mmCIF file of C-alpha atoms in Angstrom:
data_model
loop_
_atom_site.group_PDB
_atom_site.id
_atom_site.type_symbol
_atom_site.label_atom_id
_atom_site.label_comp_id
_atom_site.label_asym_id
_atom_site.label_seq_id
_atom_site.Cartn_x
_atom_site.Cartn_y
_atom_site.Cartn_z
ATOM 1 C CA UNK X 14 5.672 13.191 8.377
ATOM 2 C CA UNK X 15 4.283 10.221 6.996
ATOM 3 C CA UNK X 16 2.783 9.940 3.731
ATOM 4 C CA UNK X 17 1.097 6.752 3.316
ATOM 5 C CA UNK X 18 -0.480 5.782 -0.474
ATOM 6 C CA UNK X 19 -2.799 3.496 -0.345
ATOM 7 C CA UNK X 20 -3.929 1.683 -3.415
ATOM 8 C CA UNK X 21 -7.084 -0.480 -2.736
ATOM 9 C CA UNK X 22 -9.827 -0.729 -4.733
ATOM 10 C CA UNK X 23 -12.662 -1.552 -1.984
ATOM 11 C CA UNK X 24 -13.471 1.287 0.086
ATOM 12 C CA UNK X 25 -14.027 0.307 3.525
ATOM 13 C CA UNK X 26 -10.910 -1.415 3.708
ATOM 14 C CA UNK X 27 -8.692 2.179 2.342
ATOM 15 C CA UNK X 28 -10.378 3.728 5.374
ATOM 16 C CA UNK X 29 -9.955 0.634 7.844
ATOM 17 C CA UNK X 30 -6.587 0.770 6.978
ATOM 18 C CA UNK X 31 -6.100 4.721 6.980
ATOM 19 C CA UNK X 32 -7.748 4.975 10.456
ATOM 20 C CA UNK X 33 -5.064 2.136 11.704
ATOM 21 C CA UNK X 34 -2.510 3.836 10.576
ATOM 22 C CA UNK X 35 -3.292 6.797 11.504
ATOM 23 C CA UNK X 36 -3.395 6.071 14.660
ATOM 24 C CA UNK X 37 -0.147 5.115 14.348
ATOM 25 C CA UNK X 38 1.015 8.012 13.345
ATOM 26 C CA UNK X 39 0.518 8.295 9.886
ATOM 27 C CA UNK X 40 -0.239 11.802 8.868
ATOM 28 C CA UNK X 41 -1.271 12.340 5.322
ATOM 29 C CA UNK X 42 -3.031 9.786 3.291
ATOM 30 C CA UNK X 43 -4.099 9.567 -0.212
ATOM 31 C CA UNK X 44 -6.082 6.322 -1.557
ATOM 32 C CA UNK X 45 -6.274 5.103 -5.279
ATOM 33 C CA UNK X 46 -8.023 1.891 -6.893
ATOM 34 C CA UNK X 47 -5.851 1.450 -10.000
ATOM 35 C CA UNK X 48 -2.371 1.164 -10.921
ATOM 36 C CA UNK X 49 -2.475 4.435 -13.651
ATOM 37 C CA UNK X 50 -4.162 6.413 -10.317
ATOM 38 C CA UNK X 51 -1.228 4.952 -8.000
ATOM 39 C CA UNK X 52 1.354 5.725 -10.422
ATOM 40 C CA UNK X 53 0.167 9.524 -10.904
ATOM 41 C CA UNK X 54 -0.684 10.436 -7.464
ATOM 42 C CA UNK X 55 2.676 8.778 -6.519
ATOM 43 C CA UNK X 56 4.271 11.108 -8.868
ATOM 44 C CA UNK X 57 2.474 14.214 -7.315
ATOM 45 C CA UNK X 58 3.037 13.529 -3.521
ATOM 46 C CA UNK X 59 5.667 10.661 -3.300
ATOM 47 C CA UNK X 60 4.972 8.085 -0.210
ATOM 48 C CA UNK X 61 6.834 7.530 2.960
ATOM 49 C CA UNK X 62 5.064 4.153 2.543
ATOM 50 C CA UNK X 63 2.770 2.049 0.254
ATOM 51 C CA UNK X 64 -0.175 -0.092 0.934
ATOM 52 C CA UNK X 65 -1.306 -2.226 -1.926
ATOM 53 C CA UNK X 66 -3.874 -4.765 -2.883
ATOM 54 C CA UNK X 67 -2.505 -6.782 -6.068
ATOM 55 C CA UNK X 68 -5.815 -7.445 -7.902
ATOM 56 C CA UNK X 69 -7.009 -3.142 -8.186
ATOM 57 C CA UNK X 70 -10.052 -2.037 -10.739
ATOM 58 C CA UNK X 71 -7.904 -1.891 -13.192
ATOM 59 C CA UNK X 72 -4.387 -3.379 -13.731
ATOM 60 C CA UNK X 73 -2.236 -4.833 -10.362
ATOM 61 C CA UNK X 74 -0.486 -3.583 -7.133
ATOM 62 C CA UNK X 75 2.816 -4.877 -7.659
ATOM 63 C CA UNK X 76 2.375 -3.633 -10.776
ATOM 64 C CA UNK X 77 1.969 -0.104 -10.071
ATOM 65 C CA UNK X 78 4.891 -0.431 -7.002
ATOM 66 C CA UNK X 79 7.017 -1.666 -9.497
ATOM 67 C CA UNK X 80 6.383 1.289 -11.776
ATOM 68 C CA UNK X 81 6.790 3.662 -8.950
ATOM 69 C CA UNK X 82 10.109 2.410 -7.310
ATOM 70 C CA UNK X 83 11.510 2.609 -11.121
ATOM 71 C CA UNK X 84 10.267 6.596 -11.091
ATOM 72 C CA UNK X 85 10.735 7.352 -7.614
ATOM 73 C CA UNK X 86 13.089 4.796 -6.032
ATOM 74 C CA UNK X 87 12.891 2.751 -2.905
ATOM 75 C CA UNK X 88 9.323 3.000 -0.303
ATOM 76 C CA UNK X 89 8.848 0.436 1.773
ATOM 77 C CA UNK X 90 5.020 -1.290 0.291
ATOM 78 C CA UNK X 91 2.954 -3.684 2.591
ATOM 79 C CA UNK X 92 1.098 -5.877 0.498
ATOM 80 C CA UNK X 93 -2.517 -6.377 2.204
ATOM 81 C CA UNK X 94 -4.347 -9.033 0.152
ATOM 82 C CA UNK X 95 -7.127 -11.510 -0.366
ATOM 83 C CA UNK X 96 -4.640 -13.489 -3.238
ATOM 84 C CA UNK X 97 -1.250 -13.796 -1.660
ATOM 85 C CA UNK X 98 -0.341 -16.677 -3.747
ATOM 86 C CA UNK X 99 -0.270 -14.308 -6.623
ATOM 87 C CA UNK X 100 1.753 -11.833 -4.800
ATOM 88 C CA UNK X 101 5.252 -14.420 -4.233
ATOM 89 C CA UNK X 102 7.490 -12.623 -5.096
ATOM 90 C CA UNK X 103 5.849 -9.718 -5.835
ATOM 91 C CA UNK X 104 9.068 -7.426 -7.399
ATOM 92 C CA UNK X 105 9.993 -5.204 -5.456
ATOM 93 C CA UNK X 106 9.774 -7.466 -1.965
ATOM 94 C CA UNK X 107 7.350 -6.526 0.430
ATOM 95 C CA UNK X 108 5.608 -7.647 3.323
ATOM 96 C CA UNK X 109 2.576 -9.464 2.718
ATOM 97 C CA UNK X 110 -0.976 -9.774 4.840
ATOM 98 C CA UNK X 111 -3.260 -11.716 3.966
ATOM 99 C CA UNK X 112 -7.272 -10.620 3.616
ATOM 100 C CA UNK X 113 -9.037 -11.277 5.963
ATOM 101 C CA UNK X 114 -6.627 -8.765 7.963
ATOM 102 C CA UNK X 115 -6.203 -8.228 11.797
ATOM 103 C CA UNK X 116 -4.827 -4.626 13.164
ATOM 104 C CA UNK X 117 -2.243 -6.462 15.034
ATOM 105 C CA UNK X 118 -0.753 -7.245 11.683
ATOM 106 C CA UNK X 119 -1.198 -3.616 10.273
ATOM 107 C CA UNK X 120 0.297 -2.380 12.688
ATOM 108 C CA UNK X 121 3.373 -4.631 13.059
ATOM 109 C CA UNK X 122 3.752 -4.302 8.996
ATOM 110 C CA UNK X 123 3.836 -0.228 9.449
ATOM 111 C CA UNK X 124 6.391 -0.031 12.500
ATOM 112 C CA UNK X 125 8.923 -2.584 10.771
ATOM 113 C CA UNK X 126 8.642 0.070 7.193
ATOM 114 C CA UNK X 127 7.642 3.172 8.867
ATOM 115 C CA UNK X 128 11.266 5.328 7.972
ATOM 116 C CA UNK X 129 11.537 6.991 11.679
ATOM 117 C CA UNK X 130 11.059 9.914 12.689
#
């Protein structure tokens, strides 16, 4: 079972990521668009993997991920962003995929990050 928390403020991008990861075996998803919602969602259902944009409607993905890690411990993260230069280095570190992304890039990052069943 692999629960993915997607922190993304563009609904079509979030749904595309969800579709790609579902085809790779992710079994449940939560999509949020703010830093606060991301932290709350992770507290309610700890994710196996996090995908995160950098800029959000409110707050940032890297700050949300850092707070989730502080509360829950290390969780693999894939940053998918149109502003990769603002995520270098992200703390905690994760894989960084620039937008526009390819399906192959998302699949490769997920395969590298997702916990083995």
